[in-house]
XYZ file of C-alpha atoms in Angstrom:
77
model
C 147.600 -15.124 -207.686
C 145.395 -12.980 -205.485
C 143.651 -9.940 -206.941
C 143.143 -6.474 -205.624
C 139.670 -5.630 -204.427
C 138.457 -2.731 -206.650
C 135.272 -0.980 -205.674
C 133.623 1.653 -207.821
C 130.818 3.660 -206.174
C 128.555 4.591 -209.016
C 126.551 6.890 -206.690
C 129.719 9.095 -206.488
C 130.791 8.567 -210.124
C 130.209 11.507 -212.550
C 131.171 9.614 -215.659
C 131.224 9.846 -218.570
C 130.948 13.453 -219.786
C 132.007 15.350 -216.677
C 135.313 13.626 -216.001
C 136.413 12.312 -219.447
C 136.803 8.824 -218.026
C 140.153 9.594 -216.544
C 140.123 6.515 -214.379
C 139.880 4.282 -217.464
C 142.392 6.207 -219.489
C 145.021 6.396 -216.809
C 145.108 2.677 -215.938
C 148.233 1.330 -217.555
C 146.947 -2.170 -217.467
C 143.423 -1.618 -218.791
C 141.756 -3.017 -215.754
C 138.712 -0.716 -215.944
C 136.025 -0.478 -218.661
C 132.619 1.185 -219.078
C 129.293 0.039 -220.350
C 126.141 1.890 -221.207
C 123.098 1.103 -219.013
C 120.834 1.378 -221.974
C 122.386 0.456 -225.378
C 119.371 1.934 -227.303
C 120.316 5.462 -226.189
C 123.461 7.362 -227.255
C 123.282 9.529 -224.152
C 122.807 6.592 -221.824
C 124.497 6.662 -218.356
C 127.426 4.410 -218.042
C 128.609 1.845 -215.441
C 132.356 1.628 -214.810
C 133.611 -1.743 -213.874
C 136.801 -3.586 -213.040
C 136.578 -5.957 -215.940
C 140.045 -7.396 -215.432
C 140.821 -7.138 -211.704
C 143.309 -9.941 -211.880
C 145.567 -7.567 -213.904
C 145.593 -4.827 -211.279
C 149.067 -4.126 -209.869
C 147.855 -1.727 -207.231
C 149.380 1.403 -208.785
C 146.313 3.437 -207.658
C 146.527 5.760 -210.679
C 142.697 5.383 -211.059
C 142.074 6.328 -207.455
C 144.397 9.452 -207.753
C 142.620 10.865 -210.827
C 139.009 10.191 -209.642
C 138.005 13.621 -208.320
C 134.762 12.462 -206.613
C 136.743 9.644 -204.981
C 134.418 7.002 -206.331
C 137.160 4.245 -206.637
C 138.871 2.459 -203.852
C 141.475 -0.291 -204.287
C 142.547 -2.504 -201.383
C 145.406 -4.989 -201.363
C 144.780 -8.735 -201.745
C 144.381 -10.725 -198.542
């Protein structure tokens, strides 16, 4: 089974506070997750990752809700 190529541009991403992590919440298959960059700080910036890319079905819901267009998904080759 081939997986979709999911790219998250963290330079464009405004997570977590400004977007309410819509990309993560909208994914029906829970492909995306976020992790703090500094676990010792509560207000630490986060990194959003495709932790389960093999589950992606290409619905593009994450791409549609991402206002800064920080996520791209391309089909398997």
